[in-house]
CSV table of C-alpha atoms in Angstrom, one decimal:
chain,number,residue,atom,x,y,z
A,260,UNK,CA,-35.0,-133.0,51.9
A,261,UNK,CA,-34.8,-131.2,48.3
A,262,UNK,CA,-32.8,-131.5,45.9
A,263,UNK,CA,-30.4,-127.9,46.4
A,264,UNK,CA,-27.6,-127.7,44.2
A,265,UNK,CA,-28.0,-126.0,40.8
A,266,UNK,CA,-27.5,-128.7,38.6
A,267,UNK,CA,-30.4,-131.0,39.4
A,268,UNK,CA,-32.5,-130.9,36.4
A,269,UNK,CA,-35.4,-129.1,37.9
A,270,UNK,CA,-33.1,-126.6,39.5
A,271,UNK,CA,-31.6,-126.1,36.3
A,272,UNK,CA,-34.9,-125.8,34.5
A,273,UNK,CA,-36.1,-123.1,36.7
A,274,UNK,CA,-33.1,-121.2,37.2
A,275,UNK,CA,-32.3,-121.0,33.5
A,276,UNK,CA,-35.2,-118.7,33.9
A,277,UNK,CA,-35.3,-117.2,37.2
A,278,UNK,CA,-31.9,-115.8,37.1
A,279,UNK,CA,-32.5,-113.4,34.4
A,280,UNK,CA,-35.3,-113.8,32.1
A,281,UNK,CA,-38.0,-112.2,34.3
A,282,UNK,CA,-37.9,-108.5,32.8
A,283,UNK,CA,-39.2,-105.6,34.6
A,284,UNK,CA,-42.3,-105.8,37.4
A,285,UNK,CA,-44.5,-108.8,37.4
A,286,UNK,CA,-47.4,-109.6,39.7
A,287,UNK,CA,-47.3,-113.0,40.5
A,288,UNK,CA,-43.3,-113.5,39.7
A,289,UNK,CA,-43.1,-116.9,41.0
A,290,UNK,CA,-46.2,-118.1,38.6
A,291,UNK,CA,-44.0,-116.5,35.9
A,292,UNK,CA,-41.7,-118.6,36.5
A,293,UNK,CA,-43.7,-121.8,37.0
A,294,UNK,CA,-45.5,-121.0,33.6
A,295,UNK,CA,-42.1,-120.2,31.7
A,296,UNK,CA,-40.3,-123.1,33.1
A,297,UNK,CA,-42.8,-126.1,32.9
A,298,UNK,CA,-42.3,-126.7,36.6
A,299,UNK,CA,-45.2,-126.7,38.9
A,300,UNK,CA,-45.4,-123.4,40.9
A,301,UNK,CA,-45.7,-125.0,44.0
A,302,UNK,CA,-42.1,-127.0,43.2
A,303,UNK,CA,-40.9,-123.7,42.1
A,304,UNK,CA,-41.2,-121.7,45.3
A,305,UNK,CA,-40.6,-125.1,47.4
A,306,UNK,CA,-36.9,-125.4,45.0
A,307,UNK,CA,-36.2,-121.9,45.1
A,308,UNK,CA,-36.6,-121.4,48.7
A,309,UNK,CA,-34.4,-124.5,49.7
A,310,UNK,CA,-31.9,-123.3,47.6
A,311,UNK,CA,-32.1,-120.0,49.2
A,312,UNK,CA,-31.7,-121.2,53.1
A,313,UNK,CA,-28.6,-123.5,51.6
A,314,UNK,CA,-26.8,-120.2,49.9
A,315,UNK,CA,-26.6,-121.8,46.4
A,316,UNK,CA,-29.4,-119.0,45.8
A,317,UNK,CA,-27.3,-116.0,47.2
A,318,UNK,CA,-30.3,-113.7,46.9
A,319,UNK,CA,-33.8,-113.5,45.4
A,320,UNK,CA,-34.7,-109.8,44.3
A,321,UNK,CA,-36.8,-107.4,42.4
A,322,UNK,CA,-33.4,-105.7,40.9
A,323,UNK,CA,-33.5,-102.0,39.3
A,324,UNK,CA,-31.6,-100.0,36.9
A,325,UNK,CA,-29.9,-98.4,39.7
A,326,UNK,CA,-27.7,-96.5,37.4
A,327,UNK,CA,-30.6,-93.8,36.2
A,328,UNK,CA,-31.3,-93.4,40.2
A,329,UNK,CA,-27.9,-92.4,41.7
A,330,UNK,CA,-24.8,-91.7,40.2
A,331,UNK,CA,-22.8,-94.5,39.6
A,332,UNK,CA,-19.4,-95.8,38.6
A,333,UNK,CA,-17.0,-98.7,38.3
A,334,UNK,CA,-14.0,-97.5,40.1
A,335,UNK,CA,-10.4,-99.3,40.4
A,336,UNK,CA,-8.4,-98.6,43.7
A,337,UNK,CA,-4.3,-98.7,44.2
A,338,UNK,CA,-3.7,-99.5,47.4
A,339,UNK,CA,-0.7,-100.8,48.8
A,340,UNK,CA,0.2,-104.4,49.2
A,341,UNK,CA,0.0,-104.7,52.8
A,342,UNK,CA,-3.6,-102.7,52.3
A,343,UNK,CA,-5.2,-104.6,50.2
A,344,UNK,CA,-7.4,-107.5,52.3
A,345,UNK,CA,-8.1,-104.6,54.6
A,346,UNK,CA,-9.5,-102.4,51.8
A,347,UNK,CA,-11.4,-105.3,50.7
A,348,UNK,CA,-13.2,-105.5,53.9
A,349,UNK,CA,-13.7,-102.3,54.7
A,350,UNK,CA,-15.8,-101.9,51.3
A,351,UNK,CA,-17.5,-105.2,51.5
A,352,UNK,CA,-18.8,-104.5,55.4
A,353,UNK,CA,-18.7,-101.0,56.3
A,354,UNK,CA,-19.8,-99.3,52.8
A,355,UNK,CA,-23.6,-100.1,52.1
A,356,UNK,CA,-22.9,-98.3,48.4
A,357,UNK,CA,-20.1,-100.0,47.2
A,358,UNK,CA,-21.5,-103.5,45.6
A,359,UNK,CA,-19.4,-106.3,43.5
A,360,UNK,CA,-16.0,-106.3,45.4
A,361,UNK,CA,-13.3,-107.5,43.6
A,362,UNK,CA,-9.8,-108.5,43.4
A,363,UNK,CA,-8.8,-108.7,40.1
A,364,UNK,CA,-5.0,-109.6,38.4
A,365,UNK,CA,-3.9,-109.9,34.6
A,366,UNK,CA,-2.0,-112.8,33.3
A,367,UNK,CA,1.3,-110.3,32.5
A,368,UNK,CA,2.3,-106.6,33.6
A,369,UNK,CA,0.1,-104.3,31.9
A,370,UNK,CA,-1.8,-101.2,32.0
A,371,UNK,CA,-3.4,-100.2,35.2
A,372,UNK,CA,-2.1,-104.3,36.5
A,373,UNK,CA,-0.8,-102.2,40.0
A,374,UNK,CA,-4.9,-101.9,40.4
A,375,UNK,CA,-5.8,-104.9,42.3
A,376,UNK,CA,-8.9,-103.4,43.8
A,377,UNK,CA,-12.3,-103.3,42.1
A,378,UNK,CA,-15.3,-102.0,43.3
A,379,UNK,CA,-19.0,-100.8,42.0
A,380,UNK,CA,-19.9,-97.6,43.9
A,381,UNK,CA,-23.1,-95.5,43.9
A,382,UNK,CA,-23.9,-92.5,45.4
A,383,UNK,CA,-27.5,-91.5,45.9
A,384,UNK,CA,-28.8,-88.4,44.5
A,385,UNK,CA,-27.9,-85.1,46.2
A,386,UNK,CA,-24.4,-86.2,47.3
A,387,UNK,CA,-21.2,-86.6,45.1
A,388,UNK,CA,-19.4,-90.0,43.8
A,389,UNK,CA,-16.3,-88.3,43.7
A,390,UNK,CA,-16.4,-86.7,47.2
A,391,UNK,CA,-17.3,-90.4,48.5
A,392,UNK,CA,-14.7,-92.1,47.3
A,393,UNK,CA,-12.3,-89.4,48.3
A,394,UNK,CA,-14.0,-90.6,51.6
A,395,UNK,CA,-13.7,-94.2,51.2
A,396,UNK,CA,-9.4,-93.4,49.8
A,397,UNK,CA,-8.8,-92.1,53.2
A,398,UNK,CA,-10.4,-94.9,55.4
A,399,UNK,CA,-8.7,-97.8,53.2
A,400,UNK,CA,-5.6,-95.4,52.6
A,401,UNK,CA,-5.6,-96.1,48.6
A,402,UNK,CA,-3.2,-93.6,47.0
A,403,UNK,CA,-5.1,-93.3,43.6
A,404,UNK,CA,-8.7,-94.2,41.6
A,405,UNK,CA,-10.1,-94.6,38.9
A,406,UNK,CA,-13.6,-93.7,38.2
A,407,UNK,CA,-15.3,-95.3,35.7
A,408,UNK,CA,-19.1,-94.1,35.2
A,409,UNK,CA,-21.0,-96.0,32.6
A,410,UNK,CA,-22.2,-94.1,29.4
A,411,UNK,CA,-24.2,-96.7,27.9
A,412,UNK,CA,-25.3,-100.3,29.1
A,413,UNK,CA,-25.6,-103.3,26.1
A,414,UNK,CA,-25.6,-106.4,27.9
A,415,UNK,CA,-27.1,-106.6,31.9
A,416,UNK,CA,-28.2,-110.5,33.1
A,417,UNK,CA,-26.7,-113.2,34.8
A,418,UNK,CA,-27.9,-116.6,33.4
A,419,UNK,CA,-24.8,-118.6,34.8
A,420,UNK,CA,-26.6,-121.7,34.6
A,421,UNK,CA,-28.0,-120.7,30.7
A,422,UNK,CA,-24.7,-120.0,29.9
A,423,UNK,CA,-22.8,-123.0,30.7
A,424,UNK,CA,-23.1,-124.6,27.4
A,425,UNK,CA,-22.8,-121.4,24.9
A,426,UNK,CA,-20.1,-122.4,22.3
A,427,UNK,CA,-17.7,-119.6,21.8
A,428,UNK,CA,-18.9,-117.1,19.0
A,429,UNK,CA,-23.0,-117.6,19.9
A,430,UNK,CA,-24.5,-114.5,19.3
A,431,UNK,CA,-27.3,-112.5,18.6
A,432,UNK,CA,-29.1,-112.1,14.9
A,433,UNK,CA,-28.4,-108.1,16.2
A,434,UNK,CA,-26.6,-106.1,17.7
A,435,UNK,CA,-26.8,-105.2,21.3
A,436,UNK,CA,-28.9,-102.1,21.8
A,437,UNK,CA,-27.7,-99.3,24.2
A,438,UNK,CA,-29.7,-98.6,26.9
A,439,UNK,CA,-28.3,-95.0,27.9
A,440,UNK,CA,-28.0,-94.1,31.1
A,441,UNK,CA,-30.2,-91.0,32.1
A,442,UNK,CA,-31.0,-89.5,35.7
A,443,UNK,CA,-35.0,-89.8,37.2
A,444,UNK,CA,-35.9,-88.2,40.2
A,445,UNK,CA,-38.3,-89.5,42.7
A,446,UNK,CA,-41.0,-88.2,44.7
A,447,UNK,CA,-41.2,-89.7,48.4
A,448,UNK,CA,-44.1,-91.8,47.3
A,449,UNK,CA,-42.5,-93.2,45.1
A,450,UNK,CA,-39.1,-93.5,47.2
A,451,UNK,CA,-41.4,-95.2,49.5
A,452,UNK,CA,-42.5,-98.0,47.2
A,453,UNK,CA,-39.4,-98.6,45.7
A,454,UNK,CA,-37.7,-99.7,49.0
A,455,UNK,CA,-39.8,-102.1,49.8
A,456,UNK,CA,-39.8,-103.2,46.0
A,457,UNK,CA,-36.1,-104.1,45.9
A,458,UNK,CA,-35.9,-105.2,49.5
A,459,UNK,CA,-33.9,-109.2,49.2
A,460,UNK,CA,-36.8,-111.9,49.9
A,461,UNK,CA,-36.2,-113.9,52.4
A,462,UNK,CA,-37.4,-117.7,52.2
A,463,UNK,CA,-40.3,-117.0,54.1
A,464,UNK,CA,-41.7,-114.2,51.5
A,465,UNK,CA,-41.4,-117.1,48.6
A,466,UNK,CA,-45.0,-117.5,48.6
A,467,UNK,CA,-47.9,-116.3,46.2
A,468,UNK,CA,-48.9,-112.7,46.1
A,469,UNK,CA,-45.5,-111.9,47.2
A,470,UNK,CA,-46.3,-108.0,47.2
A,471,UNK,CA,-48.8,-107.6,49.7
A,472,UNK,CA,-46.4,-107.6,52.4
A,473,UNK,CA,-44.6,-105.2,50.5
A,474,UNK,CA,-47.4,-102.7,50.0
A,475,UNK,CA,-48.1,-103.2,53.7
A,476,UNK,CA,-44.8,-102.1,54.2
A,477,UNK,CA,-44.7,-99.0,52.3
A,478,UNK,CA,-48.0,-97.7,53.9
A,479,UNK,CA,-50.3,-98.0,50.9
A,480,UNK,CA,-52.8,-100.4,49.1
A,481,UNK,CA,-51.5,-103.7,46.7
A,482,UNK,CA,-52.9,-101.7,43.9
A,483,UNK,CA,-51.5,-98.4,44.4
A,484,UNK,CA,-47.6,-100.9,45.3
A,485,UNK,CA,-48.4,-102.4,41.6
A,486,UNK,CA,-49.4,-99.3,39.8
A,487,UNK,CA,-46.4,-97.1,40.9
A,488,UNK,CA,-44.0,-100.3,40.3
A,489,UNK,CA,-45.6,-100.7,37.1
A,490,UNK,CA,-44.8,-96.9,36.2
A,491,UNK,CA,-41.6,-97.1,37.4
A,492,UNK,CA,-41.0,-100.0,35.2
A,493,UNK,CA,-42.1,-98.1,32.1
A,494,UNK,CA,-39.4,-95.4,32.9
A,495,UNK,CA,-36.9,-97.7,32.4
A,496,UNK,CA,-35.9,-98.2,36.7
A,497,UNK,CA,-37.1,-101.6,37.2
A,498,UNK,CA,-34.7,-104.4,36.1
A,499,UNK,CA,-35.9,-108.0,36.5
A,500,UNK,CA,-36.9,-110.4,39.2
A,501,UNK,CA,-33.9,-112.4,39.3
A,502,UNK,CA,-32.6,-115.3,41.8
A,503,UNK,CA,-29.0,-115.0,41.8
A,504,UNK,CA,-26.9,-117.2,43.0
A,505,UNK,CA,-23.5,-117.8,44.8
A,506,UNK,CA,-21.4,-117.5,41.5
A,507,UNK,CA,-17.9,-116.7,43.8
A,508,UNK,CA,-18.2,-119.7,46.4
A,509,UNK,CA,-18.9,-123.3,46.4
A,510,UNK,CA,-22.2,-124.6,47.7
A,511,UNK,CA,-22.7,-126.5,50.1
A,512,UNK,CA,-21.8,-129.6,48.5
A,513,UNK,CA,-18.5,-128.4,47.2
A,514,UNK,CA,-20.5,-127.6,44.1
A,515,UNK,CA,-19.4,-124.5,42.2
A,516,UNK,CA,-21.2,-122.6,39.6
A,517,UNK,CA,-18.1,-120.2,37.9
A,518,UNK,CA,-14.7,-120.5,38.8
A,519,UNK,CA,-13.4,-117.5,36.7
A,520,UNK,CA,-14.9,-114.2,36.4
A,521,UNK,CA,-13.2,-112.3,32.9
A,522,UNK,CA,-13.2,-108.7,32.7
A,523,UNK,CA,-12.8,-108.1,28.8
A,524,UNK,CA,-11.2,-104.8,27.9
A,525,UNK,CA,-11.2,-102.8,24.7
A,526,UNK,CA,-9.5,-99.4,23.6
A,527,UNK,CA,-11.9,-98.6,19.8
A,528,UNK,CA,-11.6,-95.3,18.3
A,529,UNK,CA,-13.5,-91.9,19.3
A,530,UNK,CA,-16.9,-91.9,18.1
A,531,UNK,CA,-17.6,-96.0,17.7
A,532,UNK,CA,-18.1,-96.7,21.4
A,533,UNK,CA,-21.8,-97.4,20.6
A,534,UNK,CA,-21.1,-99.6,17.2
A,535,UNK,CA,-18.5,-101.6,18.9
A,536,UNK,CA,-20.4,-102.1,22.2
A,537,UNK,CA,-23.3,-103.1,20.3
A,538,UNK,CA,-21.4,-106.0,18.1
A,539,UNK,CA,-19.6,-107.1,21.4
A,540,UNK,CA,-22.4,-107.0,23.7
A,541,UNK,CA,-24.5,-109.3,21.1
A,542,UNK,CA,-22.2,-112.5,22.3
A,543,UNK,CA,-24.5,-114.5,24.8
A,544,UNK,CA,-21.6,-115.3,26.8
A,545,UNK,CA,-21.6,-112.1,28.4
A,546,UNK,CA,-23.5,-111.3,31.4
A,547,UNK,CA,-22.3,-107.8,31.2
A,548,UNK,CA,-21.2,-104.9,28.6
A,549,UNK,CA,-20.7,-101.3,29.1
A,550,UNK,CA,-19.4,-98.2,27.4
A,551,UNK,CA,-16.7,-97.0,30.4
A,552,UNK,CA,-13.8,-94.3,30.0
A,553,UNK,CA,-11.1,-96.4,31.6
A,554,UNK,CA,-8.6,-93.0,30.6
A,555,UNK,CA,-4.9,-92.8,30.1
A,556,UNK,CA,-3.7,-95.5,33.4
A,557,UNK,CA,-5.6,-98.2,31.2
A,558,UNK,CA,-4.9,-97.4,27.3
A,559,UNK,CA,-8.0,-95.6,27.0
A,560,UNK,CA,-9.8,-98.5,27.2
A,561,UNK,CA,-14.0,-97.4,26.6
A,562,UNK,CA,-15.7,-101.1,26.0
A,563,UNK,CA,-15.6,-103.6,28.7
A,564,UNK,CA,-17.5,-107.0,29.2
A,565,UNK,CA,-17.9,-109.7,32.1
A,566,UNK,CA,-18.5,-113.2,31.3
A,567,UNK,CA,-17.8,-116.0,33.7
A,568,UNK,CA,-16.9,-119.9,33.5
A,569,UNK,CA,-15.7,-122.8,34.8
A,570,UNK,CA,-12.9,-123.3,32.5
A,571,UNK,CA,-9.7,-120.1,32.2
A,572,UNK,CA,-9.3,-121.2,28.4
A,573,UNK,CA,-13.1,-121.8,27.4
A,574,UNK,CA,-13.2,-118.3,28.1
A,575,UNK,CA,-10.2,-116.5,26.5
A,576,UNK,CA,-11.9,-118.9,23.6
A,577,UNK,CA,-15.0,-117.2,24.0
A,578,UNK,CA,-13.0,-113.3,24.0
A,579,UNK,CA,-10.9,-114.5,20.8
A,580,UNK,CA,-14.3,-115.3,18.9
A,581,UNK,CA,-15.4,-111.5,20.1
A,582,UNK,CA,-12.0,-109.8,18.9
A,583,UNK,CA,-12.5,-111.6,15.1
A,584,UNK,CA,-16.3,-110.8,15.0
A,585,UNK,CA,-14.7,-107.0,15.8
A,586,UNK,CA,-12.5,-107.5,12.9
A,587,UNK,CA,-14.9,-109.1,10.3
A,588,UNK,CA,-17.0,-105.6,11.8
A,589,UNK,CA,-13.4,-103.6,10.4
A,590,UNK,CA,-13.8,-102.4,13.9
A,591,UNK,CA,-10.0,-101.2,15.0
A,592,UNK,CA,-9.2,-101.8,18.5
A,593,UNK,CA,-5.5,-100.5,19.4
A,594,UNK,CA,-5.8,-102.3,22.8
A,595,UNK,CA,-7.6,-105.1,25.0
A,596,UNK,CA,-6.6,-107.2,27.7
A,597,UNK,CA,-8.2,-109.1,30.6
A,598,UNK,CA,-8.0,-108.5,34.4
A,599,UNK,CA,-9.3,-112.1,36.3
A,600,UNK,CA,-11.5,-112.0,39.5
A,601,UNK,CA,-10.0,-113.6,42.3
A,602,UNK,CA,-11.3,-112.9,45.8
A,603,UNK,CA,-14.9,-111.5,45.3
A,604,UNK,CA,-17.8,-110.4,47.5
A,605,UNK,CA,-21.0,-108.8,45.6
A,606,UNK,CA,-23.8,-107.4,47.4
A,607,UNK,CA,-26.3,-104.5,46.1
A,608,UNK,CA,-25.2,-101.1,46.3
A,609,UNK,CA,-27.9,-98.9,48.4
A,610,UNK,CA,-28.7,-96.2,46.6
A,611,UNK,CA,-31.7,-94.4,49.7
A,612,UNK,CA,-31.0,-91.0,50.0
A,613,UNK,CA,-31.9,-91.1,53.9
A,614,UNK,CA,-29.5,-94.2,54.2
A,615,UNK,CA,-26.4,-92.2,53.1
A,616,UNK,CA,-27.1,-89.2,55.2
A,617,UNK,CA,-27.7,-91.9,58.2
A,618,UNK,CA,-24.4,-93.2,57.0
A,619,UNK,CA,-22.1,-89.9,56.6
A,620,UNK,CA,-23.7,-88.9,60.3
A,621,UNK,CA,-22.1,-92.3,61.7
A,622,UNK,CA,-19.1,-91.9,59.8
A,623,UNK,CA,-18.7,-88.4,61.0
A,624,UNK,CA,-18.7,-89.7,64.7
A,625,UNK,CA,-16.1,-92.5,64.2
């Protein structure tokens, strides 16, 4: 039986790539791997397929930058005590476009602490984000939200295994750059390719040539699948080919990879959202960093960052090293705090068109 837990060495060799060093649309992503790793292709697909039926490898995916296809947001939900599992659920199983699934707390009472709930929501083009989660407020009964769109992305990987043995304070030679996030509209051709692009592999399609299943799928030839992947990679939709794995629960063998998930937060001044995003989101702890308007519940926080570990202080070590590289920047920052995961569930948000009109006419007969 193989090796299936992340820290064997050659697991570790290849994830440290395959979890988020694939960018954009590749042919032969496996190979990639293989020829970026040092480890045979055929061990590669044999390793990353056990570790995919054993749930260390929580997915395997071509992801996309979802964010310039439907309108999206990072919204936090107060909902009563005696609510809140319930909430949790109902997001997590009966909301296709709600993704990571949080519970998050903050070590002391502080602004926007009464929001326990945490959720990444998209809604596809032609309907509206806000009228959704109006939707979703009346079937978990939360009695306020939060919307928190994204203005500008700086930092977007995972990398959990890569990241284990960053000292506080590693960084970048440059700042982050902001990737800014724009709206594209699809034709049906393209909408066609696209879902079966980002469609979760299962162990069985871990194989060379993944794609010509795909193609099949989408009704068209393995060359027409590449070259409309391939465009939609150079307009900035495709994210990476990325195994990800079960970050939130212990494998198998009692093994976990994270036990604390840190979302940083920073209130900077009008006007240096993009400087100060850019000097935070250089630190290659963090496996994400946006520009957000948190608004007046949260201190008008705009800059917030994820990074996860194994160790609570390690990683308040890791934020301290960010707050004095934001003062050696003479960057002012008249507020931050940090709200911990706890209970966590994190699936891809669908972001088809047909699937949320499928999904509004079931939840119009319930």
């Amino acid at each position: 039986m193989l090796p299936v837990e992340h820290n064997d060495p050659i697991n570790a060799k290849i994830l440290a790539i395959s979890e988020d060093k694939i960018e954009g649309f590749v042919r032969e992503p496996f190979q990639e791997i293989a020829n970026r790793s040092g480890v045979g292709v055929e061990i590669v697909m044999a390793r990353i397929a056990a570790m995919l039926r054993a749930g260390t490898i929580r997915r395997v995916r071509q992801t996309l930058l979802a964010t310039n296809l439907a309108e999206g947001a990072l919204v936090a939900w107060k909902v009563p005590e005696e609510k809140i599992d319930a909430a949790f659920d109902w997001m997590f199983q009966r909301d296709p476009f709600s993704g990571h699934v949080v519970l998050r707390s903050t070590d002391t009472a502080s602004a926007g602490s009464d929001y326990k709930l945490w959720t990444t929501v998209k809604a596809p083009q032609g309907f509206s984000l806000q009228t959704h989660c109006e939707l979703l407020a009346k079937k978990v009964g939360a009695e306020r939200f939060r919307l928190m769109p994204a203005k500008g992305i700086f930092t977007l990987g995972v990398g959990h295994v890569r990241r284990k043995t960053i000292e506080p304070g590693t960084k970048g030679d440059q700042p982050a750059k902001m990737i800014p996030v724009q709206r594209v509209e699809l034709s049906e051709h393209e909408w066609d390719v696209l879902l079966a692009l980002k469609r979760e592999f299962t162990p069985e399609e871990v194989k060379p040539s993944p794609w010509v299943s795909r193609a099949n799928e989408a009704g068209v030839s393995l060359e027409e699948f590449c070259r409309v992947a391939e465009d939609l990679n150079a307009r900035k939709i495709v994210g990476r080919f990325s195994t990800f794995l079960e970050h939130v629960k212990p494998s198998v063998g009692g093994v976990r990879v994270t036990r604390f998930n840190a979302l940083f937060h920073w209130a900077v001044p009008t006007g240096r959202e993009v400087e100060t995003g850019g000097e935070v989101g250089r630190h290659h702890i963090l496996t994400h960093c946006y520009w957000r308007e948190a608004g007046p519940e949260f201190r008008n926080v705009n800059i917030m960052a994820v990074a996860h570990g194994t160790d609570k202080r390690l990683l308040l070590d890791h934020k301290a090293a960010i707050d004095q590289h934001l003062r050696a920047c003479e960057i002012p920052v008249s507020y931050t705090n940090v709200f911990w995961g706890g209970r966590s569930e994190i699936k891809p948000s669908e972001i088809s068109p047909r699937v949320y009109q499928e999904w509004l006419s079931e939840q119009g007969k319930n």
